[in-house]
Short mmCIF file of C-alpha atoms in Angstrom, two decimals:
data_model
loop_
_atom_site.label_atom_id
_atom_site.label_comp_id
_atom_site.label_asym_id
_atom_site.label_seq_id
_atom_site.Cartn_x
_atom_site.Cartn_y
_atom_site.Cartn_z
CA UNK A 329 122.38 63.09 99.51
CA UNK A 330 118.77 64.46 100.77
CA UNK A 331 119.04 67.36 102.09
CA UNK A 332 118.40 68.56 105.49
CA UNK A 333 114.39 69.98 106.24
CA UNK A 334 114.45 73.66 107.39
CA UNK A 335 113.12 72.46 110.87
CA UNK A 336 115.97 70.02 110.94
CA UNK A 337 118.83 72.73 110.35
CA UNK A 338 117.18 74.96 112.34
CA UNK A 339 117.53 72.89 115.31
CA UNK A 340 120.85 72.06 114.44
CA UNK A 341 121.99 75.72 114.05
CA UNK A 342 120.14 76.64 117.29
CA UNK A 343 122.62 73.93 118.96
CA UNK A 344 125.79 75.21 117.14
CA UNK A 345 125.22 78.52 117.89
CA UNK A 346 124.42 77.70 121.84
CA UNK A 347 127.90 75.46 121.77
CA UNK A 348 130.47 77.98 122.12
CA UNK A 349 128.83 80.03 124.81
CA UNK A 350 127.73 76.96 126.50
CA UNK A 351 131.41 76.03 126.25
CA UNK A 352 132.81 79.62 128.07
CA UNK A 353 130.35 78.88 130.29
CA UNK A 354 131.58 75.60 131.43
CA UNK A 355 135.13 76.90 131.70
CA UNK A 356 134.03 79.77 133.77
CA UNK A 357 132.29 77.90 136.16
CA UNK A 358 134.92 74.87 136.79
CA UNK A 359 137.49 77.66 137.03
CA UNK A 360 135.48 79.63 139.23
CA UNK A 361 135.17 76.28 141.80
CA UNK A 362 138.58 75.81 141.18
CA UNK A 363 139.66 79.39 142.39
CA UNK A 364 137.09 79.02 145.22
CA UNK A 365 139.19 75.94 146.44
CA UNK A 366 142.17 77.53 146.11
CA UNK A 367 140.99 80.68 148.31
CA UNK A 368 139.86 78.44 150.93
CA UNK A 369 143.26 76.55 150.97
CA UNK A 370 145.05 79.92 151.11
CA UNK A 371 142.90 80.74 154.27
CA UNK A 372 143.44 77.34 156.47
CA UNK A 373 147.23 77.71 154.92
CA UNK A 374 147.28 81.36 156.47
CA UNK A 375 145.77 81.04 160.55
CA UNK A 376 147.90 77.47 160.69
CA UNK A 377 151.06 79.49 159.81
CA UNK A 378 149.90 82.40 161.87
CA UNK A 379 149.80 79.75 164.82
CA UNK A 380 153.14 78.51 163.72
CA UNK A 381 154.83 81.38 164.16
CA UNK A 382 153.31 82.44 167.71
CA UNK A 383 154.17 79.04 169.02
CA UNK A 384 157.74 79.54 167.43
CA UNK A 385 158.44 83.16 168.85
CA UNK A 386 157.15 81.60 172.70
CA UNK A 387 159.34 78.18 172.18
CA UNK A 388 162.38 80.02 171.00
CA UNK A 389 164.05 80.84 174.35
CA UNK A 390 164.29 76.89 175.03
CA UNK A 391 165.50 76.57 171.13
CA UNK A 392 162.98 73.24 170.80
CA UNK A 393 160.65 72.86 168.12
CA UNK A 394 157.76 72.51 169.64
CA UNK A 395 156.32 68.86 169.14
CA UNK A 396 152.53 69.93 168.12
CA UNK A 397 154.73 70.79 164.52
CA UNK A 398 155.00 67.16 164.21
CA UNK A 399 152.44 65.78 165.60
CA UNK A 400 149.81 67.79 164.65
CA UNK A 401 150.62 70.33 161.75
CA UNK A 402 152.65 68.18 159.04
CA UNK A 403 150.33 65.11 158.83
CA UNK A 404 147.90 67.99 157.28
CA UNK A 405 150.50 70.22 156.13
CA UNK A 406 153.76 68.22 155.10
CA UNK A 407 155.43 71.54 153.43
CA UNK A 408 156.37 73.13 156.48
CA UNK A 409 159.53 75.03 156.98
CA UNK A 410 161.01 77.81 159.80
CA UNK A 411 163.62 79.99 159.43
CA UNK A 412 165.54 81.61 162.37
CA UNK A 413 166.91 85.39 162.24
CA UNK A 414 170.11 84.24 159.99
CA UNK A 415 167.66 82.71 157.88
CA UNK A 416 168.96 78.89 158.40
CA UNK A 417 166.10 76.67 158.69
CA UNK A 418 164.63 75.92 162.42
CA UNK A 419 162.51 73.14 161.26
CA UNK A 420 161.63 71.45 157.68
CA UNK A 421 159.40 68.64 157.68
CA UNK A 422 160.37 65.68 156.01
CA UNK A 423 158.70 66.70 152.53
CA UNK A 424 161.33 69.19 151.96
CA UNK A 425 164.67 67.10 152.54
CA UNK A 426 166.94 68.36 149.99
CA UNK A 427 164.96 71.06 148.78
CA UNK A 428 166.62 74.24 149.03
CA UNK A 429 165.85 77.91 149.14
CA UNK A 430 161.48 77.08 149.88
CA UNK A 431 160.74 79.74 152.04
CA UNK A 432 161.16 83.43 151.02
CA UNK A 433 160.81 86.02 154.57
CA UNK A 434 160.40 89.16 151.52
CA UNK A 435 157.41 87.44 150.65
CA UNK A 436 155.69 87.89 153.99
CA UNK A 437 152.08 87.90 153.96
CA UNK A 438 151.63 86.73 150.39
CA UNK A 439 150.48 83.43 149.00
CA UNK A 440 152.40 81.72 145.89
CA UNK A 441 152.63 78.72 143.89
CA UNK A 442 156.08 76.81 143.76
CA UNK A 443 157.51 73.59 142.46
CA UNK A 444 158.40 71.13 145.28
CA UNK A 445 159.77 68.12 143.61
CA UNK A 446 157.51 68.55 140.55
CA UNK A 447 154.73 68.67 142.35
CA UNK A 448 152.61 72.43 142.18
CA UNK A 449 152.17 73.41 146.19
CA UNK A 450 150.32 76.77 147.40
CA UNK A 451 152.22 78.08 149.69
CA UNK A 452 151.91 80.97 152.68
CA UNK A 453 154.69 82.77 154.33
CA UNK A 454 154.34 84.87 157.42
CA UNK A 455 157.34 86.64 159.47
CA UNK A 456 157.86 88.52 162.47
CA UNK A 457 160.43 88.81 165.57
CA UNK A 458 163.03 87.40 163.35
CA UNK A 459 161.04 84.04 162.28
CA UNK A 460 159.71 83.02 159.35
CA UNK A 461 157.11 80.18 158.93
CA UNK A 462 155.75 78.94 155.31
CA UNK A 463 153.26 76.06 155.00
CA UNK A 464 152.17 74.98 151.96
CA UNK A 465 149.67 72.60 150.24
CA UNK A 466 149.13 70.40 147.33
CA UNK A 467 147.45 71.88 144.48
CA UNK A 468 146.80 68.10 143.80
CA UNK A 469 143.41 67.73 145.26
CA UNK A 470 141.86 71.29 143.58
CA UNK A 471 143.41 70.34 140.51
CA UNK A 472 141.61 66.87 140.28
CA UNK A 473 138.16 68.20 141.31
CA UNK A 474 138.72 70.85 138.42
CA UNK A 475 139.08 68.55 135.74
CA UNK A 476 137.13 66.24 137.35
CA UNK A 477 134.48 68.97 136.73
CA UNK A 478 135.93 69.98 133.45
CA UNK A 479 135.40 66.16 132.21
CA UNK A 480 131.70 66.12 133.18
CA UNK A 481 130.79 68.98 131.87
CA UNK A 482 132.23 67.85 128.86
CA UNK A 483 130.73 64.28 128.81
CA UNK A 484 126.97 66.25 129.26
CA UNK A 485 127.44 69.14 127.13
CA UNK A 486 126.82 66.87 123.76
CA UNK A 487 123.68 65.89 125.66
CA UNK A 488 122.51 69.43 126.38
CA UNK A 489 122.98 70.53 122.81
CA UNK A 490 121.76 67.38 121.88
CA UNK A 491 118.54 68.22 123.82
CA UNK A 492 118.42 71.55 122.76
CA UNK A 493 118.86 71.41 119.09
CA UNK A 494 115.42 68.69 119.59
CA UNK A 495 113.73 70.82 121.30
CA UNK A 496 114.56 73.52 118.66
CA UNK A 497 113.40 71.69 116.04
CA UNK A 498 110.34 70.42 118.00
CA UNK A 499 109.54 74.82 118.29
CA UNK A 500 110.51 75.12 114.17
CA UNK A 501 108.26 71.95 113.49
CA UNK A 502 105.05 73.48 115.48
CA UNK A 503 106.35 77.04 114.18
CA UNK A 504 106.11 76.10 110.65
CA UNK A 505 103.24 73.93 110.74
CA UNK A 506 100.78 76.44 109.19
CA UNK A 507 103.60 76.36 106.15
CA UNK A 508 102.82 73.04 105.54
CA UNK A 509 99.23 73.48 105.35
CA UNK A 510 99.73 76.37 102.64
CA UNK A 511 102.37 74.68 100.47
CA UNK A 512 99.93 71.69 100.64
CA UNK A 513 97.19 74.20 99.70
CA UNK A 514 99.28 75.99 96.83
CA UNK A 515 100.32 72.70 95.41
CA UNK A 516 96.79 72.30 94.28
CA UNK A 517 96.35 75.84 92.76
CA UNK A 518 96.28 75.40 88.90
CA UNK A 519 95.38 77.85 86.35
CA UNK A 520 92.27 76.35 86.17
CA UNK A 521 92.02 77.13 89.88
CA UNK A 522 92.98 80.48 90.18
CA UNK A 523 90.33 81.74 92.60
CA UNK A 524 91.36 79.17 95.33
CA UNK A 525 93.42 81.31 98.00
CA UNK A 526 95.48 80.11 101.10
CA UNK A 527 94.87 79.49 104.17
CA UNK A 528 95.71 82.12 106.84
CA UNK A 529 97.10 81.67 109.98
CA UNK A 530 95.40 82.57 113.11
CA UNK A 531 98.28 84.16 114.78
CA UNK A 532 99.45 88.11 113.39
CA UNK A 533 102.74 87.28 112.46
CA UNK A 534 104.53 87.40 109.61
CA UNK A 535 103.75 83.81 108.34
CA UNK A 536 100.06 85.37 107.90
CA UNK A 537 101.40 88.61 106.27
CA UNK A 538 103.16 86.43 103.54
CA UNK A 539 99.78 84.35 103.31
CA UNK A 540 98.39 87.81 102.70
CA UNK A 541 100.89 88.80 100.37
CA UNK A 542 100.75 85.84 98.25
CA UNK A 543 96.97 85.62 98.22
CA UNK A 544 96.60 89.49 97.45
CA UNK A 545 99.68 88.36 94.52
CA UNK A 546 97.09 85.67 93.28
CA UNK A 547 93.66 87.87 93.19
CA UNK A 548 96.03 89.68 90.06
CA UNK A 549 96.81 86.72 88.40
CA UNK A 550 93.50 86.26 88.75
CA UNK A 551 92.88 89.03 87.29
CA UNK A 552 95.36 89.05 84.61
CA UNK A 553 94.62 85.71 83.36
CA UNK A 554 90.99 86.67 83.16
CA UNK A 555 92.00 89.85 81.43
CA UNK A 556 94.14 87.36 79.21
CA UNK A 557 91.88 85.71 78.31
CA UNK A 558 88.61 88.15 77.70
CA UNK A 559 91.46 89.86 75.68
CA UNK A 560 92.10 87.21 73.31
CA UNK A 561 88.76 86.27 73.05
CA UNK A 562 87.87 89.80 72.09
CA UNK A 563 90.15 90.27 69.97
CA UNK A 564 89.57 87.04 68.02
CA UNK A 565 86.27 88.13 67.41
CA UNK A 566 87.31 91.88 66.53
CA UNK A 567 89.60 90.39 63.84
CA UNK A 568 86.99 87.56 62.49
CA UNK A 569 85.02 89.78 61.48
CA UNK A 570 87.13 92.16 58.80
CA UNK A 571 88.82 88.86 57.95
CA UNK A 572 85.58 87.52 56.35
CA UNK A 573 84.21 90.71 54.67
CA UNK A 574 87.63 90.15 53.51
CA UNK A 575 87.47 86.93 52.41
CA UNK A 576 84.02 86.98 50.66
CA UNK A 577 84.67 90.11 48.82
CA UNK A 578 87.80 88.42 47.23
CA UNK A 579 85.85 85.18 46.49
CA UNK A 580 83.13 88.00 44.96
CA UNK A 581 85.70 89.51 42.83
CA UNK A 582 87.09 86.24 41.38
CA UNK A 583 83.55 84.95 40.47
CA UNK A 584 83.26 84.58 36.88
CA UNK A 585 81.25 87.59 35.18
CA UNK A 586 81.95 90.49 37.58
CA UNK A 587 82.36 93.58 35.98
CA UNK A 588 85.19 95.88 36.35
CA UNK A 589 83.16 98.47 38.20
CA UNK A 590 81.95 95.91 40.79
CA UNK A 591 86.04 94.88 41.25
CA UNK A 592 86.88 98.96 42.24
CA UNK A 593 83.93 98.57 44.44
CA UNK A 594 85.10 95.57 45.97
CA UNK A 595 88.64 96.87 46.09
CA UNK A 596 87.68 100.32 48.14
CA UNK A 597 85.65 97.65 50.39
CA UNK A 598 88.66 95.53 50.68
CA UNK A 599 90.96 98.85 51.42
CA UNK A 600 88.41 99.81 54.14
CA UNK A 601 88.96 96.68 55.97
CA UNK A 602 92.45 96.55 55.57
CA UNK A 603 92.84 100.14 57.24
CA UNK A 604 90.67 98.67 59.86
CA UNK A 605 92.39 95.71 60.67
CA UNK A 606 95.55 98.39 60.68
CA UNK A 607 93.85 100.49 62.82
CA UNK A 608 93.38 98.07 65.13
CA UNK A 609 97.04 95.96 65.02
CA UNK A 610 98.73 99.55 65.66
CA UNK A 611 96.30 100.04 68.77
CA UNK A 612 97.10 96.61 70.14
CA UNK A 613 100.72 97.00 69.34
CA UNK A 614 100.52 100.09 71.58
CA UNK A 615 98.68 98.39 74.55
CA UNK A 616 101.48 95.93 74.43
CA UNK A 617 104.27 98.02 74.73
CA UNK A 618 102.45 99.38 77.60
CA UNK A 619 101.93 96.15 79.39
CA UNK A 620 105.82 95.61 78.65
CA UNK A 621 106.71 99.21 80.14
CA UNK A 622 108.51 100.00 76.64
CA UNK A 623 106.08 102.65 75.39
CA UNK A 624 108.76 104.82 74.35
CA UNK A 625 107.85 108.96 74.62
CA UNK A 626 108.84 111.81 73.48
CA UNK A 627 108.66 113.93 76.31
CA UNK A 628 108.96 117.70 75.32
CA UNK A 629 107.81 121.22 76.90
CA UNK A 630 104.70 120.97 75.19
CA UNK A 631 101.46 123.82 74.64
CA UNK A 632 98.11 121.77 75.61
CA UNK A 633 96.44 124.48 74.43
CA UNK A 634 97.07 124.39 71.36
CA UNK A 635 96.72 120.75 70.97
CA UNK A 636 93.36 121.34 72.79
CA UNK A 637 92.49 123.83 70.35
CA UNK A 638 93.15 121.43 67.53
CA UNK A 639 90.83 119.55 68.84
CA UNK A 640 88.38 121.85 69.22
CA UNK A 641 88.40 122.41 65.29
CA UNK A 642 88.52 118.66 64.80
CA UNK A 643 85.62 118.50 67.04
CA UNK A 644 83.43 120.78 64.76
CA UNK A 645 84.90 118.79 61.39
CA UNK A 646 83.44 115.59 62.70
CA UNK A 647 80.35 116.71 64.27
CA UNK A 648 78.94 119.07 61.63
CA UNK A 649 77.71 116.19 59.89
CA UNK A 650 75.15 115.50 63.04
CA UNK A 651 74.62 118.86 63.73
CA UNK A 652 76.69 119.16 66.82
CA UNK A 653 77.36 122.54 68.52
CA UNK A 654 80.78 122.72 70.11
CA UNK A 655 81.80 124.87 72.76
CA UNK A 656 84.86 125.65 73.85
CA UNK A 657 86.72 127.16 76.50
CA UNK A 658 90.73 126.56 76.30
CA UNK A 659 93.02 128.56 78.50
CA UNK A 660 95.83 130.04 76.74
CA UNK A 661 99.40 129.02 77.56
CA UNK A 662 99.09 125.91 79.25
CA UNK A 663 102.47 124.14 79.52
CA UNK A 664 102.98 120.38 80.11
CA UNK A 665 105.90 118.11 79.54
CA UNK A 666 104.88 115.26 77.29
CA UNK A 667 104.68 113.79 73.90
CA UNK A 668 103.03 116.04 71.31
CA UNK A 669 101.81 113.47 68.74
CA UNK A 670 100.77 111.29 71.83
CA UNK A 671 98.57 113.34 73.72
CA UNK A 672 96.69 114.82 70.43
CA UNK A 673 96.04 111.07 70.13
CA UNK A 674 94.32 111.11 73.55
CA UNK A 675 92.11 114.42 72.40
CA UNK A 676 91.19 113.06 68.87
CA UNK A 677 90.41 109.17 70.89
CA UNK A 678 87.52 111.66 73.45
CA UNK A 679 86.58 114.02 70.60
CA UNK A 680 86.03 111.25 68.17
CA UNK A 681 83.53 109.23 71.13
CA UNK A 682 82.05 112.51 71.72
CA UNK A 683 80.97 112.70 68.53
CA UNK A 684 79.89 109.11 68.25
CA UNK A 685 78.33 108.58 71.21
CA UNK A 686 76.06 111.77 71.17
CA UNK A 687 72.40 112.45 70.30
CA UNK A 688 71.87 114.26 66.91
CA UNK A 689 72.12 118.08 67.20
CA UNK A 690 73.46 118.00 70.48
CA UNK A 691 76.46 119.34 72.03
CA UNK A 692 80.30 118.79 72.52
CA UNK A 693 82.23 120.78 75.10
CA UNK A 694 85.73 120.82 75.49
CA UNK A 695 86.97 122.89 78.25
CA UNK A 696 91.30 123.47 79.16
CA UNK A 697 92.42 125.20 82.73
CA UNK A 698 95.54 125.31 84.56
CA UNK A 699 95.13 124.60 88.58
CA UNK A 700 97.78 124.48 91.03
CA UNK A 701 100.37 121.60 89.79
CA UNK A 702 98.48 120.15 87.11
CA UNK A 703 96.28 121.02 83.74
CA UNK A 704 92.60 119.95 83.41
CA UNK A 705 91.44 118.86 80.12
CA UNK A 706 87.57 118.39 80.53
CA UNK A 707 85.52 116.28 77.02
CA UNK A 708 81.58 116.23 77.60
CA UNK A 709 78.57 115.26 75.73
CA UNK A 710 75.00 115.39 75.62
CA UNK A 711 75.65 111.39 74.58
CA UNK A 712 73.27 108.64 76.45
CA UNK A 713 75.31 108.23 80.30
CA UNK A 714 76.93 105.02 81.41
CA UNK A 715 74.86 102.21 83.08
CA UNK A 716 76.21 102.05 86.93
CA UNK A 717 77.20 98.63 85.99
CA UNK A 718 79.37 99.61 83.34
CA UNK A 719 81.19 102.59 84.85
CA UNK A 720 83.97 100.76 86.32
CA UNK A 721 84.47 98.40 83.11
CA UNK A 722 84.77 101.40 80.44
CA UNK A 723 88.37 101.32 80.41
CA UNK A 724 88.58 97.64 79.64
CA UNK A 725 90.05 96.74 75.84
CA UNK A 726 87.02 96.50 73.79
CA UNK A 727 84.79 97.22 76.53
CA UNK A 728 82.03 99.06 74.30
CA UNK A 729 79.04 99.06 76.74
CA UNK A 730 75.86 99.27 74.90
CA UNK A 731 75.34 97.84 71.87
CA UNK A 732 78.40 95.79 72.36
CA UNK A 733 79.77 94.71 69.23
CA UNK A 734 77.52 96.85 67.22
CA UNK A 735 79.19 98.17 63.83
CA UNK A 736 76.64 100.78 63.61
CA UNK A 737 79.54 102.71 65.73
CA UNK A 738 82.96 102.16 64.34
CA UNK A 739 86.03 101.14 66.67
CA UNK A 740 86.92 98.60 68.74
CA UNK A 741 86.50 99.84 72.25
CA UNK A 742 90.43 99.82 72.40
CA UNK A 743 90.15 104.23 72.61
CA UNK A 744 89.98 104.36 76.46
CA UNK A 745 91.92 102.02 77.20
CA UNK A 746 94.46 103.76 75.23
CA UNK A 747 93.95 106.66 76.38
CA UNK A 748 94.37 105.61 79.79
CA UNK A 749 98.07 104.21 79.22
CA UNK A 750 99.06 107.24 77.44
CA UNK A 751 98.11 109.30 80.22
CA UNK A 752 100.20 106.59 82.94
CA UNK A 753 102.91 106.95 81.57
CA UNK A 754 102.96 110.50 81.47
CA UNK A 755 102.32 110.53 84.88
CA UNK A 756 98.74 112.10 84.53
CA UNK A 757 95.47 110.27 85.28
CA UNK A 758 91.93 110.16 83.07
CA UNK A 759 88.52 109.66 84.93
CA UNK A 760 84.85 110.16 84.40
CA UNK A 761 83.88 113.00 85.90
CA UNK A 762 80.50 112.60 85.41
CA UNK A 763 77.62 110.74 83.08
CA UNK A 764 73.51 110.94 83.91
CA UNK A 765 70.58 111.23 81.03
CA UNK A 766 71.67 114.99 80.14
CA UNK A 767 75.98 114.44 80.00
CA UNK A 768 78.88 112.65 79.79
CA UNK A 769 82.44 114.03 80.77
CA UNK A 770 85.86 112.50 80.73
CA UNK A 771 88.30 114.46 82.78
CA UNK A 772 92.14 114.66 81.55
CA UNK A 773 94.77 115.75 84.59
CA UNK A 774 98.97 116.49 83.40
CA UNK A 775 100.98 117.51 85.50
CA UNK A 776 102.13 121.51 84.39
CA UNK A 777 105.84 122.13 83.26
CA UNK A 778 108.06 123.41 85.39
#
């Protein structure tokens, strides 16, 4: 069985929803004519009695019923009864022959429903000077125009919903029109399409905030796929390249007539290469964990300053060979909660492109202070600055600005990005603080230790 379109239910729980009070409604008003008729009986039923009984009390010397009680009260009022001061009937019309005990003198001045002969009368009782007089009427006629009522209401009432649950989905049809447009519109999104976006909707609602939504969702798959996909292709041509110094220095060293000394050489060559393409699986094993949110941490009360000290020494190791001067400035006693092992990974990653990307006898500073709620870890160079351009892209995987690709500087361009992830997840943030002809400087923030 098809199922039911949303405009289609919609209307059709609009009109189940208006049935039951549409239903009370009904009853209310039919009972509400019903009692009106009733109240209006009860008042004709009350003046005719009152006249009754004056007529009565004036006729009562002579001991005649007066003949206006015949001639002109029962034809309208056929339950008509008198009773004299020892409570024997005066008069009963001809409607209550052998009917006993109808009137009631305690019940003077009140209206009631009885049972005359199985049919339901409304009848009124008034006494005074020792006479009673009841009249009463057929609930008959009341009764019929109340279900009367009751019948027609029910005989339109399918037509109302009917009309209403149309007219409901007629609204949910005009209301979701703009949906069909953008389903019609995403249907033709492909991955090959991915910079298509949906239509919005004119009015502010919040058919146009999902349109938002799902067009803001599909600017990251954008971006993801084209991160994808630069990512593979980068890394593709990151590993082609070890992978044939690999493979021609094997086919070297299985040529016939090379010596033993040219096989060691080969072999260091070969080892080289094979701690690079290590070097580069364990950093790409990293950034995947941190894509999957299971970079596991071993968060501990750690001293930044000595790991920034570390550094410093590393710093002077690796830059003696160009002549580097480092400076250094590290704050004793700074405290943060993180991973030890991780965050000297994030020092060596800036000291080591300090070094790298620096003129020859220039200078590396690394600087360590504690501010209100956080440390500042501060790496600068007297290396070339950034192109505008490239700013914003240097903490891209194997983003290595200029000269891309070169091997005359060693890595990947995986350190930043790195670097950056490390710092997520311990809740810190890493920035460039500044780069111009004369400096570059990476800026580290941690949050202190409690």
């Amino acid at each position: 069985m098809r199922p039911l379109s949303l405009r289609t239910r919609l209307g059709v729980w609009a009109a189940l929803m208006l049935a039951p009070p549409l239903v009370v409604f009904g009853c209310v008003v039919a009972w509400s004519v019903y009692e009106q008729e009733v109240d209006a009986m009860e008042r004709e039923l009350r003046v005719e009695s009152a006249s009754v009984l004056g007529r009565m009390i004036e006729s009562r010397k002579t001991g005649r019923v007066p003949e206006e009680l015949r001639a002109l009260i029962e034809p309208f009022h056929p339950y008509i009864e008198v009773l004299g001061a020892d409570g024997k009937p005066v008069y009963r019309s001809a409607m209550l022959a052998g009917v006993p005990g109808v009137t009631d003198p305690r019940e003077s001045g009140n209206a009631r429903t009885v049972s005359i002969n199985g049919v339901a009368v409304r009848q009124v009782t008034v006494a005074s000077d020792g006479l009673a007089v009841s009249l009463g009427a057929s609930l008959a006629l009341p009764r019929r125009k109340l279900g009367e009522l009751l019948r027609g209401y029910a005989f339109a009432t399918p037509f109302l919903l009917a009309t209403f649950a149309l007219g409901a989905s007629w609204i949910a049809r005009r209301a979701l029109r703009p949906l069909g447009e953008i389903t019609a519109r995403a249907e033709q999104i492909s991955t090959s399409s991915l910079d298509a976006r949906l239509p919005l909707p004119a009015a502010q609602d919040e058919l146009r905030r999902l349109t938002e939504v799902l067009n803001s969702m599909m600017s990251r798959l954008e971006s993801g796929f084209a991160q994808v996909a630069r990512f593979s292709s980068d890394a593709s041509h990151e590993l082609r390249t070890p992978l044939a110094v690999l493979r021609a220095e094997l086919e070297t060293a299985l040529l016939p007539g090379t010596t033993d000394e040219t096989r060691v050489h080969l072999i260091h060559t070969i080892l080289d290469e094979v701690r690079r393409l290590s070097s580069l699986v364990d950093d790409l094993l990293l950034l995947s964990r941190s894509d999957a949110g299971k970079l596991e941490l071993d968060i501990q009360p750690t001293d930044l300053s000595r790991i920034a000290s570390a550094a410093v020494e590393d710093a002077r190791l690796l830059g003696e060979m160009r002549g580097l001067s480092v400076e250094a400035d590290v704050a004793p006693g700074v405290q943060v909660r993180g991973d030890a092992a991780r965050l000297r990974q994030v020092l060596l990653n800036l000291v080591d492109n300090a070094v790298k990307f620096n003129r020859d006898s220039g200078r590396l500073r690394i600087t360590l202070a504690a501010t209100p709620g956080e440390a500042r870890l501060a790496v600068g160079n007297t290396g070339p600055g950034l192109r505008p351009e490239h700013r914003t892209q240097i903490f891209d995987r194997f983003f290595r600005g200029d000269p891309a690709r070169s091997r005359d500087v060693a890595g990947f361009g995986l350190g930043l990005s790195l670097t950056r992830e490390i710092m997520l997840a311990h809740g810190g943030r890493i920035e460039l603080a500044r780069s111009d002809e004369d400096w570059t400087e990476f800026l580290v923030a941690l949050p202190l230790a409690d």
